Coordinates of N, CA and C in Angstrom, one line a residue:
X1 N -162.8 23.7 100.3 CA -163.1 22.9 99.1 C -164.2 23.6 98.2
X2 N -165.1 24.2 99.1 CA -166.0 24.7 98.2 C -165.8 26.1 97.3
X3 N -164.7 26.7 97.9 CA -164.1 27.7 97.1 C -163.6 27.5 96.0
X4 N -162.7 26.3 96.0 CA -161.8 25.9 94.9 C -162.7 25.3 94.0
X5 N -164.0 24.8 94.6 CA -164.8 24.4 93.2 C -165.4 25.6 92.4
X6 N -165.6 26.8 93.0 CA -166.3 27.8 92.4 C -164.9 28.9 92.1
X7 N -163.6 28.6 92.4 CA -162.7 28.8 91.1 C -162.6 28.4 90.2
X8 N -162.7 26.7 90.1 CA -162.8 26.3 89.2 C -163.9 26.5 88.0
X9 N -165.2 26.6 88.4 CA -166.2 27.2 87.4 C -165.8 28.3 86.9
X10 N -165.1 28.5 87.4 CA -165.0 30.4 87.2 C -163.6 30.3 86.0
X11 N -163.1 29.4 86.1 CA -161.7 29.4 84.9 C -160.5 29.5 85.9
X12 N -160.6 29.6 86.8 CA -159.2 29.6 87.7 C -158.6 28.9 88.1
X13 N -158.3 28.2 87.2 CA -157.7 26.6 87.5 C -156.6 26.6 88.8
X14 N -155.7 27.2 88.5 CA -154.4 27.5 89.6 C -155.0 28.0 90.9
X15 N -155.9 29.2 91.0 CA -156.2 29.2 92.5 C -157.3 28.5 93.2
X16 N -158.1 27.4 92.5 CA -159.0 26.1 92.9 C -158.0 25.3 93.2
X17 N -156.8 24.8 92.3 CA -155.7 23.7 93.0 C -155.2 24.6 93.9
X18 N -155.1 25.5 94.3 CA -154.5 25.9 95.5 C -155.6 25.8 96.8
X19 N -156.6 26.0 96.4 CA -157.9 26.0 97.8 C -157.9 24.2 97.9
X20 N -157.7 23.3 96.7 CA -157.7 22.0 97.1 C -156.8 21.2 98.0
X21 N -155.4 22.0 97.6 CA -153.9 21.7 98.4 C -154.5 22.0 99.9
X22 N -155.3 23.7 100.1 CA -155.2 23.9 101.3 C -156.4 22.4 102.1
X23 N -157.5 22.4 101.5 CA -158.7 21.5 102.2 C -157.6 19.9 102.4
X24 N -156.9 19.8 101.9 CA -156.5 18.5 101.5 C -155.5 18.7 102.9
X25 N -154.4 19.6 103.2 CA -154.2 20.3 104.7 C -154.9 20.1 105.7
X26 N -155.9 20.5 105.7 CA -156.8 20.7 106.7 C -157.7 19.5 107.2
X27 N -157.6 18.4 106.2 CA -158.6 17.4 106.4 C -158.0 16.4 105.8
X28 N -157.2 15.1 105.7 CA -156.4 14.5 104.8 C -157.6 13.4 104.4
X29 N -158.5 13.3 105.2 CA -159.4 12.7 104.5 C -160.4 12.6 103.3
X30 N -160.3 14.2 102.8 CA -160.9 14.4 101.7 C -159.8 14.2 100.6
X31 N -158.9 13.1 100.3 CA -158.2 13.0 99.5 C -158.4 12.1 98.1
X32 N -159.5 11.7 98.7 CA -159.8 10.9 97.1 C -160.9 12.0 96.5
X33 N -161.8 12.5 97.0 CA -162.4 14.4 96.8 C -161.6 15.0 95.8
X34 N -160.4 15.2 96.4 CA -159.5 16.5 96.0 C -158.8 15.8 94.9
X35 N -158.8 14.5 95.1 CA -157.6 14.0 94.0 C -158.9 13.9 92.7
X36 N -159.8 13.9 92.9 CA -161.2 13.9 91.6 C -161.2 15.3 90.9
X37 N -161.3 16.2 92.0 CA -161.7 17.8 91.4 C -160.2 18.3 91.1
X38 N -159.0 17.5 91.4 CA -157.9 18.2 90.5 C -157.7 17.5 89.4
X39 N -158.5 16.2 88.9 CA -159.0 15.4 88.0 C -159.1 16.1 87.1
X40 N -160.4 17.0 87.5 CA -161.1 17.4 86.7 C -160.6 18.5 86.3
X41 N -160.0 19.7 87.0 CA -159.0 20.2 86.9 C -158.4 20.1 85.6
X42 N -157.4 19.4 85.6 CA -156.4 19.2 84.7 C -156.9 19.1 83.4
X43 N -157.9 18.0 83.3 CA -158.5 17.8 82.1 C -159.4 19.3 81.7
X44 N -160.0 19.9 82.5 CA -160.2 21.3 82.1 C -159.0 22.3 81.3
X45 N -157.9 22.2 82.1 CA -156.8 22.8 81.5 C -156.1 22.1 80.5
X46 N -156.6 21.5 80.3 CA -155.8 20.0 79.2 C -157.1 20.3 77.8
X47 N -158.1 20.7 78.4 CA -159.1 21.2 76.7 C -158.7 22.6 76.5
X48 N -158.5 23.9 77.7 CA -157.9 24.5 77.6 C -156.9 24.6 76.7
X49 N -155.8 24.0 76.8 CA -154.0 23.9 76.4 C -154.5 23.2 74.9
X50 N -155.4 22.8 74.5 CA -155.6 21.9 73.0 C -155.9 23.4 71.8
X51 N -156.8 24.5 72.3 CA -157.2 25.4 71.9 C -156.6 26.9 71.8
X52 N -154.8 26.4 72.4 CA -154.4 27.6 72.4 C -153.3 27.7 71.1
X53 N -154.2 28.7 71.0 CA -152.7 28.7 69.7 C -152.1 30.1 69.5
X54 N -152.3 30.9 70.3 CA -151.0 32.2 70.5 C -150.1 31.8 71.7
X55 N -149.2 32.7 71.3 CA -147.5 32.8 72.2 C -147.8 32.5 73.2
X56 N -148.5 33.3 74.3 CA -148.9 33.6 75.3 C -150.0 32.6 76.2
X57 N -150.6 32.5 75.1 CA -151.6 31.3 75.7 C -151.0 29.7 75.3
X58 N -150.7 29.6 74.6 CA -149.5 28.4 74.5 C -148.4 28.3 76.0
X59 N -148.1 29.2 76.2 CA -147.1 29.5 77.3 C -148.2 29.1 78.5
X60 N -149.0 30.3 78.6 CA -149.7 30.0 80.0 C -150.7 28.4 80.1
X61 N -151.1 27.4 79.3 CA -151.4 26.5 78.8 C -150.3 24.9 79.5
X62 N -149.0 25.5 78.7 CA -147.8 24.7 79.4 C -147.5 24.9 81.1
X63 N -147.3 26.0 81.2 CA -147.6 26.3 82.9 C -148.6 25.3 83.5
X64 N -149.8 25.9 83.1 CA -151.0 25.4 83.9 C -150.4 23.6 84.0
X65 N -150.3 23.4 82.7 CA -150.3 21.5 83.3 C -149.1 21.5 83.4
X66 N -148.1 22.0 83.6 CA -147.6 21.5 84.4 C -147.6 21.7 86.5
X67 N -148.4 23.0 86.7 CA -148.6 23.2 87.6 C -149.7 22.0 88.5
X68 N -150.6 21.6 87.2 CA -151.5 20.7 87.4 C -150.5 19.1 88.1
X69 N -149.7 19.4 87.0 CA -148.9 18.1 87.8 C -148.3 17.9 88.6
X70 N -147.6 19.0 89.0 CA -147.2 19.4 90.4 C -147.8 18.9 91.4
X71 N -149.2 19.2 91.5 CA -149.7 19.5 92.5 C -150.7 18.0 92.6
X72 N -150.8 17.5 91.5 CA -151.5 16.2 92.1 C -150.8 15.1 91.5
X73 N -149.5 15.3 91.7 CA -148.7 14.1 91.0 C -148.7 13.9 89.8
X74 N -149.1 14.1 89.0 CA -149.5 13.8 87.5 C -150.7 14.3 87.2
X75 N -150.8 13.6 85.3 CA -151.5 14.6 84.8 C -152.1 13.1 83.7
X76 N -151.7 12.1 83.9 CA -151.8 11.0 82.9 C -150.8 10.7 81.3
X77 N -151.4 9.9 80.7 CA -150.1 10.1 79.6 C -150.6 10.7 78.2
X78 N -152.0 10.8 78.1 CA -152.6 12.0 77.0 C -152.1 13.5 77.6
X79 N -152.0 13.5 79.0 CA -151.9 14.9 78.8 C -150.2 15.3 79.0
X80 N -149.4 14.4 79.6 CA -148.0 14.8 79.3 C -147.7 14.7 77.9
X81 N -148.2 13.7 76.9 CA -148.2 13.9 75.6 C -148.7 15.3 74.7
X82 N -149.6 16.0 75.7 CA -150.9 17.4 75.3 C -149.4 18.0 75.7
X83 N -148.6 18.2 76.5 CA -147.3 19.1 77.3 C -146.4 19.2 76.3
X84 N -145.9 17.5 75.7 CA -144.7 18.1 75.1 C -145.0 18.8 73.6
X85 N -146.0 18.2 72.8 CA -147.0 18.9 72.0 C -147.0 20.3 71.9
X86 N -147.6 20.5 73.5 CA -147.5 22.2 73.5 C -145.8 23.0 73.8
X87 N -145.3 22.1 74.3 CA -143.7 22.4 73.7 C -143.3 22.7 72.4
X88 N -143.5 21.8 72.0 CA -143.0 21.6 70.2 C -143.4 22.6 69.5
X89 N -145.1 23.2 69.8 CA -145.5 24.1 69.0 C -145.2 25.1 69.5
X90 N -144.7 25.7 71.0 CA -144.2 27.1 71.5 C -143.1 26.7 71.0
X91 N -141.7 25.9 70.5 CA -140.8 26.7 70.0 C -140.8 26.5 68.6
X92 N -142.0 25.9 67.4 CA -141.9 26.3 66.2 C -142.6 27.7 65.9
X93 N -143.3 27.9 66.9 CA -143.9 29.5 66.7 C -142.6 30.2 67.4
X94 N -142.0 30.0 68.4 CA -140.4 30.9 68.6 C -139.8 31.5 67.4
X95 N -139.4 30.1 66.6 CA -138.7 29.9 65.8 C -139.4 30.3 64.4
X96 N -140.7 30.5 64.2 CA -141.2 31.2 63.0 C -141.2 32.7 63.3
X97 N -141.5 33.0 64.9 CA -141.3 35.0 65.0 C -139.8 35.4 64.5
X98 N -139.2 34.3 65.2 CA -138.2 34.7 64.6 C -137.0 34.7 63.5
X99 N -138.0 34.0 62.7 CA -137.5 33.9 61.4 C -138.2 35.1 60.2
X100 N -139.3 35.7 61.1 CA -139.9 36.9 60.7 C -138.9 37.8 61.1
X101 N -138.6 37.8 62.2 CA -137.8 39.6 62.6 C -136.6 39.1 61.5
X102 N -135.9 37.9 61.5 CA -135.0 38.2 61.0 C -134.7 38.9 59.3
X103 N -136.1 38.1 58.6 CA -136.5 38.2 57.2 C -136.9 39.5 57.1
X104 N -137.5 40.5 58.3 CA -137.9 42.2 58.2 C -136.3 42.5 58.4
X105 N -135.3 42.5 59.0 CA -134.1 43.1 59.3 C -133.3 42.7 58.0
X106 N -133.5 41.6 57.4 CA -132.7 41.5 56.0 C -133.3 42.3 54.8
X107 N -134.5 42.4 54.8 CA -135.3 43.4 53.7 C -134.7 44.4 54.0
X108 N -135.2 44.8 54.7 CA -134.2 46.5 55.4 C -132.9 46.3 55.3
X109 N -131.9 45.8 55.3 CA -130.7 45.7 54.7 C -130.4 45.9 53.4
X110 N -131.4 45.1 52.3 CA -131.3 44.9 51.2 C -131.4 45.9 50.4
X111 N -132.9 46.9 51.5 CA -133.1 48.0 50.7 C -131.8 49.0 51.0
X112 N -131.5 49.2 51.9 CA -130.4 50.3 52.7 C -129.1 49.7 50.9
X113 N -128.9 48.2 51.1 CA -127.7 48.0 50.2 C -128.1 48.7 48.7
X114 N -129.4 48.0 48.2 CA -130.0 48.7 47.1 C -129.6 50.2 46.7
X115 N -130.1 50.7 47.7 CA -129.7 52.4 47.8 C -128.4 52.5 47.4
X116 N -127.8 52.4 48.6 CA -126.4 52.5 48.4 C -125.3 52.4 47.0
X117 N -126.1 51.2 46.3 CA -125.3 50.8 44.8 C -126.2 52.0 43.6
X118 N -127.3 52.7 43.8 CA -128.0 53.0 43.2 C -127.6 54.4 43.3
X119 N -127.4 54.9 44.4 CA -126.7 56.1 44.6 C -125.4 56.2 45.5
X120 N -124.9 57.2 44.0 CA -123.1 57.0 44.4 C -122.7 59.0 44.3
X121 N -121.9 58.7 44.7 CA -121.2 60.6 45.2 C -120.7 60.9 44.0
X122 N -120.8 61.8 43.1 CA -120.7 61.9 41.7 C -120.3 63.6 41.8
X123 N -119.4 64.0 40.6 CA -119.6 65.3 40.7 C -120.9 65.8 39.7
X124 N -121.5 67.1 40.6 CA -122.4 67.7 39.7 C -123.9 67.3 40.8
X125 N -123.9 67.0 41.4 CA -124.8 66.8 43.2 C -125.3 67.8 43.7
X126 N -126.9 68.2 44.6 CA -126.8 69.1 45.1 C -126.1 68.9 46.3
X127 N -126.1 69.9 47.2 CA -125.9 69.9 48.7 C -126.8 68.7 49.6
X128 N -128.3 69.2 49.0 CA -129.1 68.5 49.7 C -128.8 66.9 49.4
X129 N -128.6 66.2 48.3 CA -128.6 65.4 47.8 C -127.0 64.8 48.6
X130 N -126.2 65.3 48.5 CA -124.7 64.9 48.9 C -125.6 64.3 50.9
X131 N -126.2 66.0 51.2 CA -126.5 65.0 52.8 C -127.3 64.0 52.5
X132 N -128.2 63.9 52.0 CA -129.1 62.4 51.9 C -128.0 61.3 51.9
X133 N -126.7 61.5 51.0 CA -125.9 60.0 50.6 C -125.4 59.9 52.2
X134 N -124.6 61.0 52.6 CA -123.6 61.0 53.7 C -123.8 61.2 55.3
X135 N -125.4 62.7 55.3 CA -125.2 63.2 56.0 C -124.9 64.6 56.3
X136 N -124.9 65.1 57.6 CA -124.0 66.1 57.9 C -122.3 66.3 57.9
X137 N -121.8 66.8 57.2 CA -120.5 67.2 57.5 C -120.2 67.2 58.7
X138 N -118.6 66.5 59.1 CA -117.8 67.2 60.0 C -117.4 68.2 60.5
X139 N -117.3 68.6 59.6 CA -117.0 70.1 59.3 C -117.2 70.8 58.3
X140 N -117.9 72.4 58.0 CA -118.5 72.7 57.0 C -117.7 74.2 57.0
X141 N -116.6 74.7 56.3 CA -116.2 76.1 56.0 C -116.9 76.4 54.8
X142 N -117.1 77.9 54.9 CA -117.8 78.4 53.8 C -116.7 79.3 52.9
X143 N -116.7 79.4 52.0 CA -115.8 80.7 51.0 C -115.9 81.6 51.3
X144 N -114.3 82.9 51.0 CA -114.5 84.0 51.9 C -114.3 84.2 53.1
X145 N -114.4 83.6 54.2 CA -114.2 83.1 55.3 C -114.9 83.8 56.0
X146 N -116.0 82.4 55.6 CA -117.2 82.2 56.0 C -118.5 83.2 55.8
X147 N -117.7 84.4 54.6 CA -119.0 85.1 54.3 C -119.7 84.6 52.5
X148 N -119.5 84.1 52.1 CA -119.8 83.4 50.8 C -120.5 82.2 50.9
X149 N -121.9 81.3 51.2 CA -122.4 80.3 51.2 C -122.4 79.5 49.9
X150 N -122.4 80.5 48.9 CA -122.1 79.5 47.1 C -120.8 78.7 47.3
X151 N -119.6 79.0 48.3 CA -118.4 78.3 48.0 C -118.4 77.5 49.0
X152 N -118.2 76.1 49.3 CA -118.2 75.8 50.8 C -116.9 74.3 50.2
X153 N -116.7 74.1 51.3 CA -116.0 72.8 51.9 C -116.4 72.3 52.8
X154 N -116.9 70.8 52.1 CA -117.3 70.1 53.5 C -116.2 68.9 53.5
X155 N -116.1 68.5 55.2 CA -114.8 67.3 55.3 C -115.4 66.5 56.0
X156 N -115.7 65.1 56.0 CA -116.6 64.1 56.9 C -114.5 63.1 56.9
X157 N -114.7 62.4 57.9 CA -113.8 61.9 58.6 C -114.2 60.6 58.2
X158 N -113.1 59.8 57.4 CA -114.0 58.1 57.4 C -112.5 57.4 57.3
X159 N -112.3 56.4 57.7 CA -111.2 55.0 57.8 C -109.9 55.9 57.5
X160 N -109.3 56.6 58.7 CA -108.2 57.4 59.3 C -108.0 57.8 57.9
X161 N -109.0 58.3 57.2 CA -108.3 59.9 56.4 C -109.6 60.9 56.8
X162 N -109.6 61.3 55.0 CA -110.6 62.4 55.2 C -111.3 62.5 53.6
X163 N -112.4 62.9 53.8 CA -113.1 63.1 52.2 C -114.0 64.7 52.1
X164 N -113.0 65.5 51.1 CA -113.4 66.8 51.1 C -114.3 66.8 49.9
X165 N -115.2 67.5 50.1 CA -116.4 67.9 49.0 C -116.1 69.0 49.1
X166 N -116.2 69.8 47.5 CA -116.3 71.1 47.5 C -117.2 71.6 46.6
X167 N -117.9 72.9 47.1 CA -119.4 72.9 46.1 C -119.3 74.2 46.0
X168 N -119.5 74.6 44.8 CA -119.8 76.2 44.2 C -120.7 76.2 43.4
X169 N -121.7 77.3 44.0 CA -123.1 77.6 43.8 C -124.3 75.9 44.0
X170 N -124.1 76.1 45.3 CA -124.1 74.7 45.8 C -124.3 73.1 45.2
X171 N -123.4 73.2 44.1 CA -122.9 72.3 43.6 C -121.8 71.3 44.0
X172 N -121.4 70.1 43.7 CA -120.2 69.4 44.1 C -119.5 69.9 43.0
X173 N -118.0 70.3 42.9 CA -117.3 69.9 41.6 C -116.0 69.6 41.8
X174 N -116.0 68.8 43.3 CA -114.7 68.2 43.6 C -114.3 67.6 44.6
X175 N -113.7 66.1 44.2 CA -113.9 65.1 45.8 C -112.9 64.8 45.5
X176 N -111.8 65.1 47.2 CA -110.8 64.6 47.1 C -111.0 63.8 48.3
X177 N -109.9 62.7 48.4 CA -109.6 61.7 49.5 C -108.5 62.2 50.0
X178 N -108.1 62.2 51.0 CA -106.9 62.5 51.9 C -106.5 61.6 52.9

């Protein structure tokens, strides 16, 4: 018993109800004792759970009382009311993270789509510029065969054909579809 009180000082709510469960084992007559200091307990974790307001401590908050109630039958009706409370607020914070990721993954779409209408495959492009839109080629022959880098053919493979670029003096000045 005297352990579990000096967990309890200590903030260890979970391993003082567990030294209480054990004394309460060992002695069934310290039951109105044990049933006080998990009293006290709970309501410790119940000012606890009032003051938490991240993910994590919201979460470990709901744990505790309900572990509190586990263990000494209840918890009263302020603090099952303190429980579903701390429910309600872990899944409107759920539901606000993730109405964040989803609002960052749609920016980032918007910009990617932005781009995309903003820059179009045009003749008169560098090379460099053609990879920014597309990429690396599938395949890249050069003029001369393969001793001339000013003449090239590039062929990227898209929806069962094919799309040739062809660049002289590494210019685009010709896109065909196939």
């Amino acid at each position: 018993l005297g352990e579990g009180k000096r967990y309890q000082s200590a903030g260890f709510i979970g391993k003082a109800m567990g030294k209480y469960a054990e004394a309460l084992g060992m002695n069934p007559d310290l039951i109105y004792e044990v049933k006080s200091l998990q009293y006290r307990a709970g309501i410790q974790m119940a000012k606890l759970a009032k003051e938490a307001d991240e993910f994590e401590e919201i979460q470990l908050a709901i744990y505790s009382l309900e572990y509190a109630r586990e263990l000494s039958g209840g918890i009263g009706t302020r603090n099952e009311k303190l429980l579903v409370d701390l429910k309600n607020k872990l899944k409107s914070l759920s539901d606000y993270k993730s109405r964040i990721i989803i609002e960052q993954k749609m920016n980032i779409a918007r910009a990617e789509q932005l781009n995309a209408r903003n820059k179009k495959l045009k003749i008169g492009l560098t090379i460099p510029q053609v990879q920014d839109l597309l990429g690396e080629p599938h395949e890249k022959i050069l003029g001369n065969r393969g001793l001339n880098p000013d003449e090239q053919l590039w062929i990227y493979f898209v929806n069962q054909g094919s799309l040739h670029l062809s660049f002289h003096q590494f210019q685009l000045f010709k896109i065909e579809e196939l």
